[in-house]
Amino acid sequence: MIPMSLADIATAVEGRLNETADPEAIVTGGIEHDSRKVGPGGLFLAIPGAKVDGHDFAPKAAAEGAAATIASRPIDSPAVYVDDTLRALAALAREVARRSEATVVGVTGSNGKTSTKDLMGQLCASLGPTVATQGNFNNELGHPYTVCRVEPETRYLVLELAARGVGHITDLCEIAPPDIGAVLNVGISHLDGFGDIETTARAKSELPRFLAPEGTAVLNADDPRVAAMAAKTRAQVLTFGVTESADIAAIGLDPGDGRHRFTLRTPDGDAPVQLRLWGGHHVYNALAAAGVAWRLGASPDHIADQLSRAGRQSERRMDVFTLPDGTTVIDDSYNANPASMGAAIRALGQVPTAGRRIAVLGLMADLEELSDQCHRRAGEQAAEAGVDELIAVGDGTEPIIDGADGVAAATHVPDQTAAIELLRNRLRPGDTVLVKGSRYRTWEVADHLRAKEDNDK
């Protein structure tokens, strides 16, 4: 964190110091809400919870060298007292962002945010000291926590902006106003919060709407709802897509073995890219990242070289590994919506395999009345991709089987235990298996296959 005195921190969060806190003490470390991670000179954020109250760990944080705890009730160690510790974290993050000279990059979209943020983070890191959201730590806790990781030498701050309703992205932007904002796509996701796709588009448009006239909106030219956001921003507009009319374009796409290659076209020239990441959806992610890097002054050759080097950084996202018997596993189990499900199934169809293509698909959550339709479409996509065997896991996934006409073997199982047992009996050396679903709904299956990898070694 940018060093600040406890007095300055108390002012920023509209709190007050207790009698044991030294107003002149300088916080030189980061802020943590896990007392085990607090280091000397850091801050501890005490978050009260239903089962665990962070205030109970304040003495441990102080013993580890924390300068103070941000607390909402009295404690027996140096503290900044506030009414609400999460609101105080957001206020502190605003002060850190105000003091920082880093260029702030925000990215949002219905899917691909985390993978694109990881690419942007790697590209920015090649240009200077960079802080980026870890994993998908993009909510009301993770967002300000990431901003508070900024140090005086940080040049770039890359933030993933998530939303489950209108106004959420604006709230995040107000903490650390973006200089560059990228919108990847608008699709069917979180309908429990948005209600419909047009409301989703309105929520995602909050990022380009927020940008100042001197900022840059990086917009997907191939998504009509995103392209329309060009008329809703005061900022300069930079488009990306697979059509030559886009400012940042992928020309001559070659899917290869599922790791795409293309010529990156920019206003400053062209350069060849060979992605290490699996799946055609990463082409758009790479183009969005390229647009940000180009806006920051990187040359086409540098951007292409870094994109060709960039690897996966977040767990359970198109993590492709091979078991000792030659079976290939595509672990894309972190989350799922209709767009990402379709992309993963297409990737399964593109990966070369000596055996069968098997898809283990779990529920796509929060689809409301569109759930049956979207799951049936996933079954149709499996048939179109040439999937040989399909396993639909859990309640609500039965329509996947209904749509899987043309798949040689399509089975619905009640839970992950049954899916694992089915794989034990049917998986053969040389097969390729995709594991995909919302959040935890296929994690046990993926972990079983990863344990098999470790045990066989």
Short mmCIF file of C-alpha atoms in Angstrom, two decimals:
data_model
loop_
_atom_site.label_atom_id
_atom_site.label_comp_id
_atom_site.label_asym_id
_atom_site.label_seq_id
_atom_site.Cartn_x
_atom_site.Cartn_y
_atom_site.Cartn_z
CA MET A 1 0.00 0.00 0.00
CA ILE A 2 1.08 3.61 -0.47
CA PRO A 3 2.50 4.58 2.96
CA MET A 4 0.16 6.66 5.12
CA SER A 5 0.04 7.70 8.74
CA LEU A 6 -2.69 6.32 10.96
CA ALA A 7 -3.99 9.89 11.31
CA ASP A 8 -4.35 10.16 7.52
CA ILE A 9 -6.02 6.77 7.34
CA ALA A 10 -8.48 7.74 10.06
CA THR A 11 -9.35 10.88 8.10
CA ALA A 12 -9.77 8.95 4.84
CA VAL A 13 -12.16 6.41 6.36
CA GLU A 14 -13.96 8.94 8.60
CA GLY A 15 -12.91 6.98 11.66
CA ARG A 16 -11.22 7.73 14.96
CA LEU A 17 -8.10 6.35 16.58
CA ASN A 18 -8.31 4.60 19.92
CA GLU A 19 -6.07 5.57 22.81
CA THR A 20 -3.35 3.00 21.98
CA ALA A 21 -2.96 4.02 18.33
CA ASP A 22 -0.09 6.39 17.45
CA PRO A 23 -1.38 9.01 14.95
CA GLU A 24 2.14 9.41 13.54
CA ALA A 25 2.72 5.70 12.98
CA ILE A 26 3.21 4.99 9.28
CA VAL A 27 1.50 2.04 7.64
CA THR A 28 4.13 0.63 5.29
CA GLY A 29 2.65 -2.80 4.63
CA GLY A 30 -0.56 -3.96 3.01
CA ILE A 31 -4.06 -4.36 4.37
CA GLU A 32 -5.32 -7.90 5.05
CA HIS A 33 -8.56 -9.39 6.33
CA ASP A 34 -6.79 -12.66 7.20
CA SER A 35 -4.72 -12.19 10.34
CA ARG A 36 -2.31 -14.91 9.17
CA LYS A 37 -1.24 -12.71 6.26
CA VAL A 38 -0.66 -9.47 8.13
CA GLY A 39 2.97 -8.40 8.16
CA PRO A 40 4.97 -5.77 10.07
CA GLY A 41 3.67 -2.29 9.40
CA GLY A 42 0.47 -3.53 7.83
CA LEU A 43 -3.22 -3.02 8.56
CA PHE A 44 -5.70 -5.65 9.69
CA LEU A 45 -9.30 -5.35 8.54
CA ALA A 46 -11.65 -6.90 11.10
CA ILE A 47 -14.72 -8.19 9.28
CA PRO A 48 -17.55 -9.50 11.48
CA GLY A 49 -19.18 -12.67 10.20
CA ALA A 50 -21.95 -15.07 11.11
CA LYS A 51 -19.51 -17.76 12.28
CA VAL A 52 -16.16 -15.97 12.66
CA ASP A 53 -15.60 -12.40 13.84
CA GLY A 54 -12.36 -10.85 12.62
CA HIS A 55 -12.19 -8.67 15.72
CA ASP A 56 -11.26 -11.77 17.73
CA PHE A 57 -8.04 -12.02 15.72
CA ALA A 58 -6.92 -8.41 16.19
CA PRO A 59 -4.48 -9.31 19.05
CA LYS A 60 -2.83 -11.90 16.79
CA ALA A 61 -2.47 -9.32 14.01
CA ALA A 62 -0.93 -6.84 16.45
CA ALA A 63 1.51 -9.52 17.64
CA GLU A 64 2.55 -10.06 14.02
CA GLY A 65 3.44 -6.38 13.75
CA ALA A 66 0.26 -4.78 12.38
CA ALA A 67 0.30 -1.02 12.87
CA ALA A 68 -3.43 -1.05 13.64
CA THR A 69 -6.75 -2.77 13.04
CA ILE A 70 -9.70 -1.18 11.27
CA ALA A 71 -12.48 -2.20 13.62
CA SER A 72 -16.17 -1.56 14.21
CA ARG A 73 -16.14 -2.40 17.93
CA PRO A 74 -13.66 -1.81 20.78
CA ILE A 75 -10.50 -3.95 20.85
CA ASP A 76 -7.42 -4.04 23.08
CA SER A 77 -4.84 -3.12 20.42
CA PRO A 78 -4.21 -0.05 18.21
CA ALA A 79 -7.28 0.58 16.11
CA VAL A 80 -9.12 2.89 13.76
CA TYR A 81 -12.78 2.72 14.78
CA VAL A 82 -15.40 2.96 12.02
CA ASP A 83 -19.09 2.17 11.70
CA ASP A 84 -18.62 -0.37 8.90
CA THR A 85 -15.28 -1.99 8.07
CA LEU A 86 -16.15 -2.85 4.45
CA ARG A 87 -17.21 0.73 3.73
CA ALA A 88 -13.99 1.87 5.40
CA LEU A 89 -11.98 -0.39 3.08
CA ALA A 90 -13.65 1.21 0.06
CA ALA A 91 -12.90 4.69 1.42
CA LEU A 92 -9.27 3.78 2.04
CA ALA A 93 -8.97 2.37 -1.48
CA ARG A 94 -10.31 5.66 -2.88
CA GLU A 95 -7.59 7.53 -1.01
CA VAL A 96 -4.90 5.12 -2.27
CA ALA A 97 -6.15 5.57 -5.85
CA ARG A 98 -6.20 9.35 -5.41
CA ARG A 99 -2.57 9.36 -4.28
CA SER A 100 -1.42 6.92 -6.95
CA GLU A 101 -0.10 7.91 -10.37
CA ALA A 102 -0.88 4.49 -11.85
CA THR A 103 -2.91 4.18 -15.04
CA VAL A 104 -6.12 2.34 -14.13
CA VAL A 105 -7.49 -0.27 -16.54
CA GLY A 106 -10.96 -1.74 -15.97
CA VAL A 107 -12.44 -4.75 -17.78
CA THR A 108 -15.97 -6.09 -17.71
CA GLY A 109 -18.23 -8.39 -19.72
CA SER A 110 -20.60 -11.30 -19.28
CA ASN A 111 -17.80 -13.83 -19.66
CA GLY A 112 -14.05 -13.90 -20.12
CA LYS A 113 -13.33 -11.13 -17.60
CA THR A 114 -10.87 -13.07 -15.48
CA SER A 115 -8.91 -14.57 -18.38
CA THR A 116 -8.74 -11.18 -20.11
CA LYS A 117 -7.69 -9.44 -16.91
CA ASP A 118 -4.91 -12.02 -16.57
CA LEU A 119 -3.75 -11.28 -20.13
CA MET A 120 -3.91 -7.53 -19.53
CA GLY A 121 -1.98 -7.94 -16.31
CA GLN A 122 0.78 -9.87 -18.05
CA LEU A 123 1.00 -7.36 -20.90
CA CYS A 124 1.05 -4.39 -18.52
CA ALA A 125 3.69 -6.08 -16.35
CA SER A 126 5.94 -6.20 -19.42
CA LEU A 127 5.68 -2.40 -19.57
CA GLY A 128 6.12 -1.54 -15.89
CA PRO A 129 5.23 -2.43 -12.27
CA THR A 130 1.65 -3.71 -12.29
CA VAL A 131 -1.03 -4.64 -9.75
CA ALA A 132 -3.93 -6.77 -11.04
CA THR A 133 -6.97 -8.40 -9.49
CA GLN A 134 -6.05 -11.84 -8.15
CA GLY A 135 -8.25 -14.62 -9.51
CA ASN A 136 -11.75 -13.18 -9.75
CA PHE A 137 -11.51 -11.15 -6.52
CA ASN A 138 -13.76 -8.53 -8.07
CA ASN A 139 -16.54 -7.82 -5.55
CA GLU A 140 -17.11 -5.21 -2.84
CA LEU A 141 -14.28 -6.79 -0.80
CA GLY A 142 -11.87 -7.91 -3.51
CA HIS A 143 -12.01 -4.73 -5.58
CA PRO A 144 -10.90 -2.23 -2.90
CA TYR A 145 -8.49 -4.82 -1.49
CA THR A 146 -6.78 -4.95 -4.90
CA VAL A 147 -6.63 -1.15 -5.12
CA CYS A 148 -4.99 -1.02 -1.70
CA ARG A 149 -2.16 -3.23 -3.02
CA VAL A 150 -0.93 -0.29 -5.11
CA GLU A 151 2.51 0.99 -4.12
CA PRO A 152 4.28 4.26 -5.01
CA GLU A 153 6.12 2.65 -7.94
CA THR A 154 3.01 0.99 -9.44
CA ARG A 155 2.48 2.16 -13.02
CA TYR A 156 -0.55 0.09 -13.98
CA LEU A 157 -3.58 -1.10 -12.01
CA VAL A 158 -5.70 -3.71 -13.82
CA LEU A 159 -9.14 -4.29 -12.31
CA GLU A 160 -11.81 -6.85 -13.14
CA LEU A 161 -15.23 -5.25 -12.67
CA ALA A 162 -18.09 -7.61 -11.89
CA ALA A 163 -21.75 -6.81 -11.38
CA ARG A 164 -24.94 -8.58 -10.41
CA GLY A 165 -27.13 -5.55 -10.95
CA VAL A 166 -27.37 -2.04 -12.33
CA GLY A 167 -25.13 0.45 -10.52
CA HIS A 168 -22.56 -2.05 -9.29
CA ILE A 169 -19.92 -1.19 -11.90
CA THR A 170 -20.37 2.54 -11.28
CA ASP A 171 -19.78 1.93 -7.56
CA LEU A 172 -16.52 0.13 -8.34
CA CYS A 173 -15.41 2.80 -10.80
CA GLU A 174 -15.88 5.49 -8.18
CA ILE A 175 -13.30 3.75 -5.97
CA ALA A 176 -10.57 3.80 -8.64
CA PRO A 177 -11.68 5.76 -11.73
CA PRO A 178 -10.47 3.90 -14.84
CA ASP A 179 -8.40 5.62 -17.51
CA ILE A 180 -9.06 2.76 -19.92
CA GLY A 181 -12.20 0.61 -19.87
CA ALA A 182 -12.69 -2.57 -21.91
CA VAL A 183 -16.06 -4.23 -22.48
CA LEU A 184 -15.79 -7.78 -23.81
CA ASN A 185 -19.35 -8.91 -24.49
CA VAL A 186 -22.94 -8.92 -23.30
CA GLY A 187 -24.58 -12.30 -22.82
CA ILE A 188 -27.05 -14.28 -20.77
CA SER A 189 -25.74 -14.49 -17.21
CA HIS A 190 -26.89 -13.61 -13.67
CA LEU A 191 -30.47 -13.14 -14.82
CA ASP A 192 -31.47 -13.40 -11.17
CA GLY A 193 -29.88 -9.98 -10.74
CA PHE A 194 -30.21 -8.36 -14.18
CA GLY A 195 -33.56 -9.79 -15.27
CA ASP A 196 -32.85 -9.66 -19.01
CA ILE A 197 -30.04 -9.16 -21.50
CA GLU A 198 -30.87 -5.51 -22.17
CA THR A 199 -30.50 -4.72 -18.48
CA THR A 200 -27.22 -6.62 -18.56
CA ALA A 201 -26.06 -4.39 -21.43
CA ARG A 202 -27.06 -1.27 -19.50
CA ALA A 203 -25.06 -2.45 -16.48
CA LYS A 204 -21.95 -3.23 -18.56
CA SER A 205 -22.22 0.15 -20.30
CA GLU A 206 -21.60 1.85 -16.97
CA LEU A 207 -17.85 1.39 -17.55
CA PRO A 208 -17.58 3.32 -20.84
CA ARG A 209 -20.13 5.85 -19.56
CA PHE A 210 -17.92 6.54 -16.53
CA LEU A 211 -14.76 7.25 -18.53
CA ALA A 212 -13.52 10.82 -18.84
CA PRO A 213 -13.09 12.48 -22.27
CA GLU A 214 -9.34 11.82 -22.14
CA GLY A 215 -9.93 8.13 -21.40
CA THR A 216 -10.25 5.24 -23.83
CA ALA A 217 -13.13 2.79 -24.24
CA VAL A 218 -11.94 -0.52 -25.73
CA LEU A 219 -15.06 -2.10 -27.25
CA ASN A 220 -15.86 -5.38 -29.00
CA ALA A 221 -16.85 -4.39 -32.55
CA ASP A 222 -18.37 -7.84 -33.18
CA ASP A 223 -20.89 -7.66 -30.32
CA PRO A 224 -23.71 -5.29 -31.36
CA ARG A 225 -24.65 -4.41 -27.79
CA VAL A 226 -21.04 -3.56 -26.94
CA ALA A 227 -20.41 -1.71 -30.20
CA ALA A 228 -23.45 0.46 -29.44
CA MET A 229 -21.70 1.69 -26.28
CA ALA A 230 -19.46 3.87 -28.48
CA ALA A 231 -22.33 6.36 -28.63
CA LYS A 232 -22.65 6.36 -24.83
CA THR A 233 -19.11 7.33 -23.83
CA ARG A 234 -17.28 10.64 -23.73
CA ALA A 235 -13.99 8.81 -24.12
CA GLN A 236 -12.02 7.95 -27.24
CA VAL A 237 -13.13 4.63 -28.71
CA LEU A 238 -10.84 1.80 -29.78
CA THR A 239 -12.55 -1.26 -31.27
CA PHE A 240 -11.39 -4.88 -31.45
CA GLY A 241 -12.69 -7.88 -33.36
CA VAL A 242 -12.05 -10.49 -36.01
CA THR A 243 -13.19 -8.21 -38.84
CA GLU A 244 -10.69 -6.01 -40.65
CA SER A 245 -12.72 -2.89 -39.87
CA ALA A 246 -11.82 -3.14 -36.17
CA ASP A 247 -8.96 -0.96 -34.93
CA ILE A 248 -7.35 -4.00 -33.28
CA ALA A 249 -8.08 -7.08 -35.37
CA ALA A 250 -7.23 -10.77 -35.71
CA ILE A 251 -6.58 -11.55 -39.37
CA GLY A 252 -6.12 -15.01 -40.89
CA LEU A 253 -7.39 -16.97 -37.89
CA ASP A 254 -6.06 -20.53 -37.72
CA PRO A 255 -7.52 -22.70 -34.91
CA GLY A 256 -4.60 -25.15 -35.02
CA ASP A 257 -4.97 -27.65 -32.18
CA GLY A 258 -7.28 -25.31 -30.27
CA ARG A 259 -4.53 -22.81 -29.49
CA HIS A 260 -5.25 -20.21 -32.14
CA ARG A 261 -2.79 -18.32 -34.27
CA PHE A 262 -3.49 -15.11 -36.18
CA THR A 263 -2.00 -11.89 -37.44
CA LEU A 264 -2.54 -9.03 -35.01
CA ARG A 265 -3.48 -5.89 -36.92
CA THR A 266 -3.08 -2.51 -35.20
CA PRO A 267 -3.02 1.11 -36.40
CA ASP A 268 0.79 0.86 -36.15
CA GLY A 269 1.25 -2.36 -38.13
CA ASP A 270 0.87 -6.13 -37.98
CA ALA A 271 2.57 -8.95 -36.06
CA PRO A 272 2.03 -12.74 -35.77
CA VAL A 273 0.50 -14.27 -32.61
CA GLN A 274 0.47 -17.90 -31.48
CA LEU A 275 -1.64 -18.25 -28.35
CA ARG A 276 -0.75 -20.73 -25.61
CA LEU A 277 -4.29 -20.60 -24.28
CA TRP A 278 -6.87 -23.16 -25.42
CA GLY A 279 -10.13 -22.17 -27.07
CA GLY A 280 -11.30 -19.73 -29.72
CA HIS A 281 -12.85 -17.40 -27.14
CA HIS A 282 -9.33 -16.42 -26.08
CA VAL A 283 -8.88 -14.66 -29.42
CA TYR A 284 -11.27 -11.92 -28.29
CA ASN A 285 -9.69 -11.84 -24.84
CA ALA A 286 -6.27 -11.40 -26.46
CA LEU A 287 -7.53 -8.64 -28.76
CA ALA A 288 -8.99 -6.69 -25.83
CA ALA A 289 -5.69 -7.00 -23.99
CA ALA A 290 -3.83 -5.96 -27.15
CA GLY A 291 -6.02 -2.86 -27.42
CA VAL A 292 -5.12 -1.82 -23.89
CA ALA A 293 -1.40 -2.44 -24.45
CA TRP A 294 -1.45 -0.52 -27.74
CA ARG A 295 -3.17 2.40 -26.02
CA LEU A 296 -0.38 2.32 -23.43
CA GLY A 297 2.20 2.71 -26.19
CA ALA A 298 3.37 -0.86 -26.79
CA SER A 299 4.48 -1.76 -30.33
CA PRO A 300 2.69 -4.46 -32.37
CA ASP A 301 5.75 -6.72 -32.16
CA HIS A 302 5.94 -6.36 -28.38
CA ILE A 303 2.22 -7.01 -27.95
CA ALA A 304 2.30 -10.08 -30.20
CA ASP A 305 5.36 -11.47 -28.44
CA GLN A 306 3.79 -11.06 -25.00
CA LEU A 307 0.45 -12.55 -26.10
CA SER A 308 2.32 -15.55 -27.48
CA ARG A 309 4.10 -15.99 -24.14
CA ALA A 310 1.09 -15.37 -21.87
CA GLY A 311 -0.21 -18.31 -19.89
CA ARG A 312 -3.20 -19.20 -17.75
CA GLN A 313 -3.03 -17.64 -14.29
CA SER A 314 -6.38 -18.41 -12.65
CA GLU A 315 -7.60 -21.81 -11.49
CA ARG A 316 -10.19 -23.99 -13.23
CA ARG A 317 -10.25 -21.93 -16.43
CA MET A 318 -9.37 -23.90 -19.56
CA ASP A 319 -6.65 -25.69 -17.61
CA VAL A 320 -5.55 -28.43 -20.02
CA PHE A 321 -3.40 -31.24 -18.65
CA THR A 322 -2.55 -34.78 -19.69
CA LEU A 323 -2.72 -37.84 -17.44
CA PRO A 324 0.11 -40.39 -17.57
CA ASP A 325 -2.07 -42.75 -19.63
CA GLY A 326 -2.49 -40.11 -22.35
CA THR A 327 -5.96 -38.93 -21.31
CA THR A 328 -6.35 -35.18 -21.79
CA VAL A 329 -8.40 -33.19 -19.25
CA ILE A 330 -9.86 -29.74 -19.89
CA ASP A 331 -10.73 -28.29 -16.50
CA ASP A 332 -12.97 -25.28 -17.14
CA SER A 333 -15.04 -25.91 -14.06
CA TYR A 334 -14.73 -22.56 -12.28
CA ASN A 335 -18.01 -21.18 -13.60
CA ALA A 336 -20.39 -21.39 -16.54
CA ASN A 337 -22.94 -19.40 -18.48
CA PRO A 338 -24.35 -20.11 -21.95
CA ALA A 339 -21.57 -18.29 -23.82
CA SER A 340 -18.68 -19.81 -21.87
CA MET A 341 -20.31 -23.25 -21.99
CA GLY A 342 -20.56 -23.06 -25.77
CA ALA A 343 -16.96 -21.87 -26.05
CA ALA A 344 -15.67 -24.73 -23.89
CA ILE A 345 -17.63 -27.34 -25.87
CA ARG A 346 -16.27 -25.95 -29.15
CA ALA A 347 -12.76 -26.11 -27.70
CA LEU A 348 -13.34 -29.78 -26.82
CA GLY A 349 -14.28 -30.39 -30.44
CA GLN A 350 -11.06 -28.78 -31.67
CA VAL A 351 -8.53 -30.47 -29.39
CA PRO A 352 -6.81 -33.35 -31.24
CA THR A 353 -7.44 -36.66 -29.49
CA ALA A 354 -6.53 -40.29 -30.04
CA GLY A 355 -9.69 -41.40 -28.25
CA ARG A 356 -13.19 -40.13 -27.58
CA ARG A 357 -14.36 -36.66 -26.69
CA ILE A 358 -16.28 -36.70 -23.40
CA ALA A 359 -18.09 -33.74 -21.83
CA VAL A 360 -19.04 -33.65 -18.13
CA LEU A 361 -21.43 -30.72 -17.81
CA GLY A 362 -22.97 -29.28 -14.66
CA LEU A 363 -25.71 -26.74 -14.05
CA MET A 364 -25.47 -23.21 -15.40
CA ALA A 365 -26.90 -21.19 -12.51
CA ASP A 366 -28.99 -18.00 -12.37
CA LEU A 367 -30.69 -18.45 -15.75
CA GLU A 368 -34.23 -18.22 -14.35
CA GLU A 369 -36.91 -19.04 -16.94
CA LEU A 370 -34.29 -19.53 -19.69
CA SER A 371 -32.62 -22.40 -17.85
CA ASP A 372 -34.19 -25.30 -19.77
CA GLN A 373 -33.64 -23.59 -23.12
CA CYS A 374 -29.99 -22.81 -22.42
CA HIS A 375 -29.21 -26.29 -21.10
CA ARG A 376 -30.90 -27.91 -24.09
CA ARG A 377 -28.75 -25.74 -26.33
CA ALA A 378 -25.62 -27.02 -24.55
CA GLY A 379 -26.62 -30.55 -25.52
CA GLU A 380 -27.10 -29.45 -29.12
CA GLN A 381 -23.68 -27.80 -29.12
CA ALA A 382 -22.11 -31.02 -27.83
CA ALA A 383 -23.61 -32.89 -30.78
CA GLU A 384 -22.44 -30.20 -33.21
CA ALA A 385 -18.89 -30.33 -31.81
CA GLY A 386 -18.64 -34.09 -32.32
CA VAL A 387 -18.72 -35.04 -28.65
CA ASP A 388 -18.84 -38.84 -28.31
CA GLU A 389 -20.09 -39.08 -24.74
CA LEU A 390 -21.96 -36.64 -22.54
CA ILE A 391 -22.54 -36.75 -18.79
CA ALA A 392 -24.98 -34.20 -17.36
CA VAL A 393 -24.56 -33.75 -13.61
CA GLY A 394 -27.24 -32.80 -11.08
CA ASP A 395 -30.72 -31.37 -10.93
CA GLY A 396 -31.65 -28.97 -13.71
CA THR A 397 -29.30 -30.47 -16.30
CA GLU A 398 -31.76 -33.00 -17.75
CA PRO A 399 -32.46 -30.72 -20.77
CA ILE A 400 -28.80 -31.15 -21.80
CA ILE A 401 -29.58 -34.78 -22.53
CA ASP A 402 -32.78 -33.78 -24.35
CA GLY A 403 -30.73 -31.64 -26.73
CA ALA A 404 -27.94 -34.15 -27.25
CA ASP A 405 -29.47 -35.96 -30.21
CA GLY A 406 -26.53 -37.32 -32.18
CA VAL A 407 -24.24 -37.87 -29.19
CA ALA A 408 -23.54 -41.62 -29.04
CA ALA A 409 -23.87 -41.89 -25.26
CA ALA A 410 -25.66 -39.23 -23.19
CA THR A 411 -26.31 -39.91 -19.52
CA HIS A 412 -27.83 -37.88 -16.71
CA VAL A 413 -26.48 -38.57 -13.20
CA PRO A 414 -27.81 -37.17 -9.91
CA ASP A 415 -24.54 -35.90 -8.50
CA GLN A 416 -20.77 -35.65 -8.87
CA THR A 417 -20.14 -38.92 -7.04
CA ALA A 418 -22.14 -40.75 -9.70
CA ALA A 419 -20.30 -38.86 -12.46
CA ILE A 420 -16.94 -39.88 -11.01
CA GLU A 421 -18.04 -43.52 -10.82
CA LEU A 422 -19.20 -43.38 -14.44
CA LEU A 423 -15.83 -41.96 -15.53
CA ARG A 424 -14.00 -44.69 -13.60
CA ASN A 425 -15.86 -47.29 -15.65
CA ARG A 426 -15.81 -45.57 -19.04
CA LEU A 427 -12.71 -43.35 -19.33
CA ARG A 428 -10.04 -44.96 -21.49
CA PRO A 429 -6.42 -44.00 -22.25
CA GLY A 430 -6.25 -41.39 -25.00
CA ASP A 431 -9.71 -39.90 -24.35
CA THR A 432 -10.22 -36.15 -23.92
CA VAL A 433 -12.63 -35.03 -21.21
CA LEU A 434 -14.07 -31.55 -20.58
CA VAL A 435 -15.35 -30.63 -17.09
CA LYS A 436 -17.58 -27.55 -17.00
CA GLY A 437 -20.28 -26.11 -14.73
CA SER A 438 -21.22 -23.21 -12.50
CA ARG A 439 -18.97 -22.78 -9.48
CA TYR A 440 -18.70 -25.91 -7.33
CA ARG A 441 -21.07 -28.08 -9.39
CA THR A 442 -18.32 -30.06 -11.18
CA TRP A 443 -15.32 -29.26 -8.96
CA GLU A 444 -15.27 -32.71 -7.38
CA VAL A 445 -15.07 -34.32 -10.83
CA ALA A 446 -12.19 -32.08 -11.85
CA ASP A 447 -10.40 -32.69 -8.55
CA HIS A 448 -10.83 -36.46 -8.98
CA LEU A 449 -9.10 -36.29 -12.37
CA ARG A 450 -6.34 -34.07 -11.01
CA ALA A 451 -5.79 -36.47 -8.10
CA LYS A 452 -5.60 -39.28 -10.64
CA GLU A 453 -2.85 -37.32 -12.38
CA ASP A 454 -0.92 -36.94 -9.12
CA ASN A 455 -1.47 -40.53 -7.97
CA ASP A 456 -0.44 -42.01 -11.30
CA LYS A 457 2.76 -40.01 -11.20
#
